[in-house]
PDB file of C-alpha atoms in Angstrom:
ATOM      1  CA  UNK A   1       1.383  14.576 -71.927  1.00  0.00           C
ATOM      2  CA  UNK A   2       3.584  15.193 -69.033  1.00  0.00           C
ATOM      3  CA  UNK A   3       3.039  17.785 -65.961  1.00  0.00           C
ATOM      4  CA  UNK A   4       6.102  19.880 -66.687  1.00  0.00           C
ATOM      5  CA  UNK A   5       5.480  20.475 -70.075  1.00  0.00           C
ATOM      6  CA  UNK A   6       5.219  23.402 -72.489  1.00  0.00           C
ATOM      7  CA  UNK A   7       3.318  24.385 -75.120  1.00  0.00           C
ATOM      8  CA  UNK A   8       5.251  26.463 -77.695  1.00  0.00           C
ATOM      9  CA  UNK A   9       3.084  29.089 -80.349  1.00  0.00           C
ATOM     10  CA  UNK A  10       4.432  32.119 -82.147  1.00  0.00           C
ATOM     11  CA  UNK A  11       5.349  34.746 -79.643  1.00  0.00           C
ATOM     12  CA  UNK A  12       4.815  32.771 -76.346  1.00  0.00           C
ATOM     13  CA  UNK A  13       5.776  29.601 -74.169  1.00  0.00           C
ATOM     14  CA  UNK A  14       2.336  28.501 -72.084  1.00  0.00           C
ATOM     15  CA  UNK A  15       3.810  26.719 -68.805  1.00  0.00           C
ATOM     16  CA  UNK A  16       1.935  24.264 -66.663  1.00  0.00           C
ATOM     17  CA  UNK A  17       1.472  25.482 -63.477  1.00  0.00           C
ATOM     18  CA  UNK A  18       2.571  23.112 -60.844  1.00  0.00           C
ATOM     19  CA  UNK A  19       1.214  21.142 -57.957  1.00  0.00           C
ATOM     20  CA  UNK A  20       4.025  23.328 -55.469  1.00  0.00           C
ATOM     21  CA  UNK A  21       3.843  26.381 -57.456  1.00  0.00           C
ATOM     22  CA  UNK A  22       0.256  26.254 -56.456  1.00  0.00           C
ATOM     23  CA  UNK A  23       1.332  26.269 -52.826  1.00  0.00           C
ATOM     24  CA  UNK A  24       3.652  29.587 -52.919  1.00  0.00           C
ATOM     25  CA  UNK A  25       0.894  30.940 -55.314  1.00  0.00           C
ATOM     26  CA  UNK A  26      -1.670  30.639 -51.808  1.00  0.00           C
ATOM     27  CA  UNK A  27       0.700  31.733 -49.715  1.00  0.00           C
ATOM     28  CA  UNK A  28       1.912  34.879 -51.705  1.00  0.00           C
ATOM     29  CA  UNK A  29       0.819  35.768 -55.541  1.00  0.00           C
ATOM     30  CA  UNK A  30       4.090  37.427 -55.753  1.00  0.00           C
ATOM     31  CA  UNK A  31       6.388  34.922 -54.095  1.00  0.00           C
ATOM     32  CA  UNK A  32       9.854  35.790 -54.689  1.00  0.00           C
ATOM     33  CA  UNK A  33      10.940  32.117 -55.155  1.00  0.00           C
ATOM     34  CA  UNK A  34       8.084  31.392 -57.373  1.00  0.00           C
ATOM     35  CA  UNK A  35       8.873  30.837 -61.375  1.00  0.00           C
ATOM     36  CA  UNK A  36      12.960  31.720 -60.381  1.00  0.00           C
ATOM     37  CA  UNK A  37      14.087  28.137 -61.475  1.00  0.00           C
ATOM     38  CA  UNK A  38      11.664  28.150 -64.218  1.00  0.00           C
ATOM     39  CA  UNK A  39      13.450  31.042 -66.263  1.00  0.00           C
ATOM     40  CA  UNK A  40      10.867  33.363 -66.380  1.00  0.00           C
ATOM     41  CA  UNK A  41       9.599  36.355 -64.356  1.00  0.00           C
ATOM     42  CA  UNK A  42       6.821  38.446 -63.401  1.00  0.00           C
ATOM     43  CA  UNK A  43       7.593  42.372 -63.322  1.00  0.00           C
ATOM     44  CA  UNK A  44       3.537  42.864 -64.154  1.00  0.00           C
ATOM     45  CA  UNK A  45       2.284  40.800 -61.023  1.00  0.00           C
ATOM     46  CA  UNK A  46       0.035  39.509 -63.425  1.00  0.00           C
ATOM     47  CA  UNK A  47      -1.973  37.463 -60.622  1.00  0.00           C
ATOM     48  CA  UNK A  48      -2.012  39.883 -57.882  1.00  0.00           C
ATOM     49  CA  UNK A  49      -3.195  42.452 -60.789  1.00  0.00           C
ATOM     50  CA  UNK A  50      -5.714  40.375 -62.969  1.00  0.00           C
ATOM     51  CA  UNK A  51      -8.426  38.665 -62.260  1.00  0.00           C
ATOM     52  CA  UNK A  52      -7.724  34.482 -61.766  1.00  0.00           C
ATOM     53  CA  UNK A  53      -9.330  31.153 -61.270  1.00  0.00           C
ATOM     54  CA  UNK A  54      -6.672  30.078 -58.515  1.00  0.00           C
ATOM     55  CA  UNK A  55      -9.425  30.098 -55.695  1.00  0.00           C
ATOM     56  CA  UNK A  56     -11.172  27.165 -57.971  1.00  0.00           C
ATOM     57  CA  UNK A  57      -8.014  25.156 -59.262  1.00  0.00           C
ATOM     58  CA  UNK A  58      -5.825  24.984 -56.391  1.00  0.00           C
ATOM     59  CA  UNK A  59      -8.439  22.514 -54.517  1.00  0.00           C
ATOM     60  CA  UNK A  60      -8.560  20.422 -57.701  1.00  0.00           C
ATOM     61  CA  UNK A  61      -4.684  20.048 -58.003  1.00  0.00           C
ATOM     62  CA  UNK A  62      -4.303  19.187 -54.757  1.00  0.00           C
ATOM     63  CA  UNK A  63      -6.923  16.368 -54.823  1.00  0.00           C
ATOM     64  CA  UNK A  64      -5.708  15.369 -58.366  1.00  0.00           C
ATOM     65  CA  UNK A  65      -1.947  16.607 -59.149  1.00  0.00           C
ATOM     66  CA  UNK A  66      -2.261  14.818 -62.416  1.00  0.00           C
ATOM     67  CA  UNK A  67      -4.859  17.355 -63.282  1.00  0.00           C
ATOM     68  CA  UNK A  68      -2.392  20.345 -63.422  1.00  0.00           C
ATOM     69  CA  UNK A  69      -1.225  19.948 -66.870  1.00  0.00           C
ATOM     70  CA  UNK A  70      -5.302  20.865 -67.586  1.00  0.00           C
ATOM     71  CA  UNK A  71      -5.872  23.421 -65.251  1.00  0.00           C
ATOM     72  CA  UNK A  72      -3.650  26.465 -64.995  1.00  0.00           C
ATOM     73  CA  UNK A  73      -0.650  27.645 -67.457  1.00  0.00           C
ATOM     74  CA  UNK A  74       1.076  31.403 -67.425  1.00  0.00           C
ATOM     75  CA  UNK A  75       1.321  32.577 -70.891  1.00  0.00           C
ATOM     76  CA  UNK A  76       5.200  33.742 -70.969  1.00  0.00           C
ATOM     77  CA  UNK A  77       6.761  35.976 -73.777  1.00  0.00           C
ATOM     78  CA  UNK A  78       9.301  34.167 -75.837  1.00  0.00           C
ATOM     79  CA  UNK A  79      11.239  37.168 -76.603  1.00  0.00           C
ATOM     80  CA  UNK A  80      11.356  38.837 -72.553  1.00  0.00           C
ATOM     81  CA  UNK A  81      10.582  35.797 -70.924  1.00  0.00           C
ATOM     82  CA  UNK A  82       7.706  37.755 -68.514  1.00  0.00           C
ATOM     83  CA  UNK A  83       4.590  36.594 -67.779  1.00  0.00           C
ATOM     84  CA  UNK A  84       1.558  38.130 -69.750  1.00  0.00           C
ATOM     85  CA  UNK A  85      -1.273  35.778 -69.680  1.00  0.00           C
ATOM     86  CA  UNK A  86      -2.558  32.938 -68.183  1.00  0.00           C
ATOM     87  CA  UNK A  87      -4.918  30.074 -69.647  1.00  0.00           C
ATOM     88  CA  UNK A  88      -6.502  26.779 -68.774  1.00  0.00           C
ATOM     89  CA  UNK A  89      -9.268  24.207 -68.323  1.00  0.00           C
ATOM     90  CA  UNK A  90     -11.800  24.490 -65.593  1.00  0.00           C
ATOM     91  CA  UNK A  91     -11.113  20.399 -65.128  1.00  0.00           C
ATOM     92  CA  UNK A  92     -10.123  17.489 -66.651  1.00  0.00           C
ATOM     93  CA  UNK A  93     -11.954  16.189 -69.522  1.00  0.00           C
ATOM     94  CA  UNK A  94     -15.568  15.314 -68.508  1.00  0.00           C
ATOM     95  CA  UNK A  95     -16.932  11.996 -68.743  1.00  0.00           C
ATOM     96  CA  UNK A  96     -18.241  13.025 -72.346  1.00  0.00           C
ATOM     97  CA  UNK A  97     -15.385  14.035 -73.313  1.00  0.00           C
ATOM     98  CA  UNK A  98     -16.088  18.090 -72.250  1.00  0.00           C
ATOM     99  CA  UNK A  99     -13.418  20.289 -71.512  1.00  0.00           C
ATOM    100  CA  UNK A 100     -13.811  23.873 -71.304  1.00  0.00           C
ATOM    101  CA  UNK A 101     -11.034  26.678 -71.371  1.00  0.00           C
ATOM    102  CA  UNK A 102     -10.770  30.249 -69.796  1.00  0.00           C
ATOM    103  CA  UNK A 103      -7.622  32.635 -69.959  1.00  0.00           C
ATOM    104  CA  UNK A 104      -7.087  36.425 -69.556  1.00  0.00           C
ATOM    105  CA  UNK A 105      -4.846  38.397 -70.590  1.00  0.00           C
ATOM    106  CA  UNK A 106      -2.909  41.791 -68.474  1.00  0.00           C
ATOM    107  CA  UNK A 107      -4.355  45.286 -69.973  1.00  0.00           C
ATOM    108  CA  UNK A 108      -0.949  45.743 -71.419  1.00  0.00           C
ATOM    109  CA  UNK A 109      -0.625  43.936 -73.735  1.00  0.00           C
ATOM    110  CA  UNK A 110      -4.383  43.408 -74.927  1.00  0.00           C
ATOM    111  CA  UNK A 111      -5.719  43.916 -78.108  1.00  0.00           C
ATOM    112  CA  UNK A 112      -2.660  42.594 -79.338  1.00  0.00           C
ATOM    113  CA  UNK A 113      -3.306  38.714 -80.500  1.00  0.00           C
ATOM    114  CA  UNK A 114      -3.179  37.210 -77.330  1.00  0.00           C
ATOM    115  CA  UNK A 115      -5.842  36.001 -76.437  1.00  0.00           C
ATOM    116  CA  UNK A 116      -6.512  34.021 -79.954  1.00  0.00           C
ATOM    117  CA  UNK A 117      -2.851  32.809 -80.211  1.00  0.00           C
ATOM    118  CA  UNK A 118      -3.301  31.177 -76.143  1.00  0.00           C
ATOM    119  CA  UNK A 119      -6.333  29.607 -77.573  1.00  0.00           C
ATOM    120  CA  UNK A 120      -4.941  28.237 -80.213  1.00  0.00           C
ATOM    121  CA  UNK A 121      -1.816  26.929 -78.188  1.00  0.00           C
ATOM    122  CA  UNK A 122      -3.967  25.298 -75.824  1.00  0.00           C
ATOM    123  CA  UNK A 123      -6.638  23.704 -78.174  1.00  0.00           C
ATOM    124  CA  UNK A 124      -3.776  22.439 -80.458  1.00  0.00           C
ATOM    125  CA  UNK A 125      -2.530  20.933 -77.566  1.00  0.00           C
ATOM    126  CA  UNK A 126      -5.401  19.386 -75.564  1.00  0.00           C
ATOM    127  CA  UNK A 127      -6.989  17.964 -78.885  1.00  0.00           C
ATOM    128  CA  UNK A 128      -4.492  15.478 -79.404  1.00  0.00           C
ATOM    129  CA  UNK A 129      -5.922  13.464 -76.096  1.00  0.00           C
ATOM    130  CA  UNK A 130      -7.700  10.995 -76.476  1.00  0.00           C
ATOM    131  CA  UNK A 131     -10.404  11.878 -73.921  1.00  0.00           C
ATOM    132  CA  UNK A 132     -11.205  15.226 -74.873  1.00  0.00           C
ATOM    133  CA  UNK A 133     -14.306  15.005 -77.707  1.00  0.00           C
ATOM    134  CA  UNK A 134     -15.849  18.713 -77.211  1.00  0.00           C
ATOM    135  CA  UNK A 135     -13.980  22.282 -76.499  1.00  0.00           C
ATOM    136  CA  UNK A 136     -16.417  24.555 -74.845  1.00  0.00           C
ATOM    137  CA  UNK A 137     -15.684  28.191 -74.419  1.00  0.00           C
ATOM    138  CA  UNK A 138     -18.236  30.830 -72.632  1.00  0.00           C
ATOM    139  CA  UNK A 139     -19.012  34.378 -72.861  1.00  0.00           C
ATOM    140  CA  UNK A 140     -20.642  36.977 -71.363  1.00  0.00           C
ATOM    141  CA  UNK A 141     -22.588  38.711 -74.009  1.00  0.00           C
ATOM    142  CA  UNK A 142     -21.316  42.278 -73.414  1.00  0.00           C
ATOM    143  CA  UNK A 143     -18.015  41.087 -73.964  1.00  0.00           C
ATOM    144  CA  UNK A 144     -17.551  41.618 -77.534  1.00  0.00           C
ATOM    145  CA  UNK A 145     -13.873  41.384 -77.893  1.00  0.00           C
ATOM    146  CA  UNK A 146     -14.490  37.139 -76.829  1.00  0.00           C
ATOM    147  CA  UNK A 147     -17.427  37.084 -78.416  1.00  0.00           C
ATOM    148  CA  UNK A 148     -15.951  38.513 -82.004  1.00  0.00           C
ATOM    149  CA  UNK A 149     -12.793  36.021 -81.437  1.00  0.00           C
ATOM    150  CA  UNK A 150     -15.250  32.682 -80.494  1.00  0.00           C
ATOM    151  CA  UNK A 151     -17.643  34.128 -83.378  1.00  0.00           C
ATOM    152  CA  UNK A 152     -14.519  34.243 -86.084  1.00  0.00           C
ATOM    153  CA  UNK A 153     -13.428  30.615 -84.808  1.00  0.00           C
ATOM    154  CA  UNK A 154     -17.142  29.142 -85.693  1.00  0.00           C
ATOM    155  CA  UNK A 155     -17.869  27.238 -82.755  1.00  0.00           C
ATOM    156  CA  UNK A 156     -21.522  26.671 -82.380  1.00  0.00           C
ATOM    157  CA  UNK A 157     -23.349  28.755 -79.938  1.00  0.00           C
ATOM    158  CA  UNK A 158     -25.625  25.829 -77.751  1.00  0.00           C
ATOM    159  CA  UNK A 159     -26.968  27.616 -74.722  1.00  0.00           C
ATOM    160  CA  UNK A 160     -26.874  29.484 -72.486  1.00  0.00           C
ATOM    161  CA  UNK A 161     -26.097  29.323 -68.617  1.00  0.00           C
ATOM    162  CA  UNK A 162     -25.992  31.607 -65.135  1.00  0.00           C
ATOM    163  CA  UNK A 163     -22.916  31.571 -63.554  1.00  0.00           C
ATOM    164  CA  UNK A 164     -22.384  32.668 -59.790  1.00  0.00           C
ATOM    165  CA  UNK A 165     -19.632  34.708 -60.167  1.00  0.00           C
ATOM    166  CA  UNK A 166     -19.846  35.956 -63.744  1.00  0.00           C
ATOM    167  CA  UNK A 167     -23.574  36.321 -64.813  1.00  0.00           C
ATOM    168  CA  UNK A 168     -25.425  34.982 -67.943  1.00  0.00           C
ATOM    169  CA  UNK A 169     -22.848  33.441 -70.526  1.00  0.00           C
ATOM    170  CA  UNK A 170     -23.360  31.640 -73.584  1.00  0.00           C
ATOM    171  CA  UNK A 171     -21.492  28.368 -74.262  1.00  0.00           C
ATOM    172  CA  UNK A 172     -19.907  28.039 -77.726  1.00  0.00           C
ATOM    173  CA  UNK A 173     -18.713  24.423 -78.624  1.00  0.00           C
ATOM    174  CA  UNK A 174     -16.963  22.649 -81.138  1.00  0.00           C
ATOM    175  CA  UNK A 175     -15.767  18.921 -81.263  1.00  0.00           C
ATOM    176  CA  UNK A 176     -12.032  18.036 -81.372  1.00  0.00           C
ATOM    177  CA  UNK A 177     -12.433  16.760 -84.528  1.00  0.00           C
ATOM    178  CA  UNK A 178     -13.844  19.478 -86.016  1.00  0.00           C
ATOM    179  CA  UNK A 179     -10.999  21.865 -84.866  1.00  0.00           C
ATOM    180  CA  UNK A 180      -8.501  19.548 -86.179  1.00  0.00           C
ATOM    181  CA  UNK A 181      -9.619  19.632 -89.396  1.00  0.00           C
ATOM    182  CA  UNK A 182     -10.326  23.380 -88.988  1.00  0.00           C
ATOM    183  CA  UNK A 183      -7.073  24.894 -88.036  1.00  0.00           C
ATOM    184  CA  UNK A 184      -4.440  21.948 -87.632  1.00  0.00           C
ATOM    185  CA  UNK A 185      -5.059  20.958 -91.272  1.00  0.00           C
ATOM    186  CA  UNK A 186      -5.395  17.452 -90.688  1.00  0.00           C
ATOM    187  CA  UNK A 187      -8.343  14.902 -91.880  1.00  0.00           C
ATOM    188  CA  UNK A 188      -9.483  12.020 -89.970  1.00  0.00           C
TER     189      UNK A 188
END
């Protein structure tokens, strides 16, 4: 599970982030130097345009660098190579075993599958580590669009909880193992 690594699904390539991309990230959301020798690029400005969590991770990478592969990855098309997406952990793995994902995806290209195929990429991914036991997603209530997609992946609704920045959300779980044998087909 190295830093530079990619996570591959249907229609898109999810990128880590890294520690010194998260550096020209601060300094400009639409630095021209930023994904150039990564193949990809960014005609939407999809940070400077969408809402993202780079206020919250950029702190944690630069404390932890090891924690980027968790925290941050831009959701790239495989068949334009732009960015249209981003997705990641808010940490590492708890101490339980927690980890718990948030992505968005630009207006464009919404409605489309996104949003479930990035989840799917990133929980097929983190599952097969050995410290993560429980995938937690949460919701705002009025947003049915996540709430249809968490409802149609049957995680368990367990609470509830007040967030500063985005309200009352309701945390959906569901263990590792549970997902594997879900929607990776395997059996433990």
């Amino acid at each position: 599970m190295g830093q530079n690594m990619m996570i591959t699904t249907k229609r898109l390539h999810l990128h880590t982030v890294l520690p010194d991309e998260y550096l020209l990230l601060q300094q400009d959301l639409t630095h021209p130097e930023l994904w150039a020798r990564r193949g990809f690029t960014d005609p939407l400005r999809y940070f400077a345009t969408n809402p993202n969590p780079l206020e919250y991770r950029a702190p944690r990478v630069a404390a932890n660098p090891q924690f980027a592969k968790y925290l941050l990855r831009v959701a790239v098309l495989k068949q334009s190579s732009i960015i249209i997406a981003s997705a990641g952990f808010h940490n590492a793995p708890d101490s339980a075993g927690m980890i718990e994902i948030g992505f968005g995806v630009d207006k464009a290209y919404q409605n489309l599958g996104y949003g479930q195929e990035i989840l799917h990429g990133m929980w097929s991914w983190v599952v097969n580590d050995p410290q993560v036991k429980t995938l937690r997603y949460t919701v705002s209530p009025d947003n049915l669009v996540s709430q249809h997609i968490i409802k149609n992946l049957r995680f368990n609704l367990v609470g509830e909880q007040m967030d500063e920045r985005d309200g009352l959300e309701q945390i959906y779980e569901l263990s590792s193992e549970n997902y594997i044998v879900n929607f990776l087909g395997k059996s433990s």
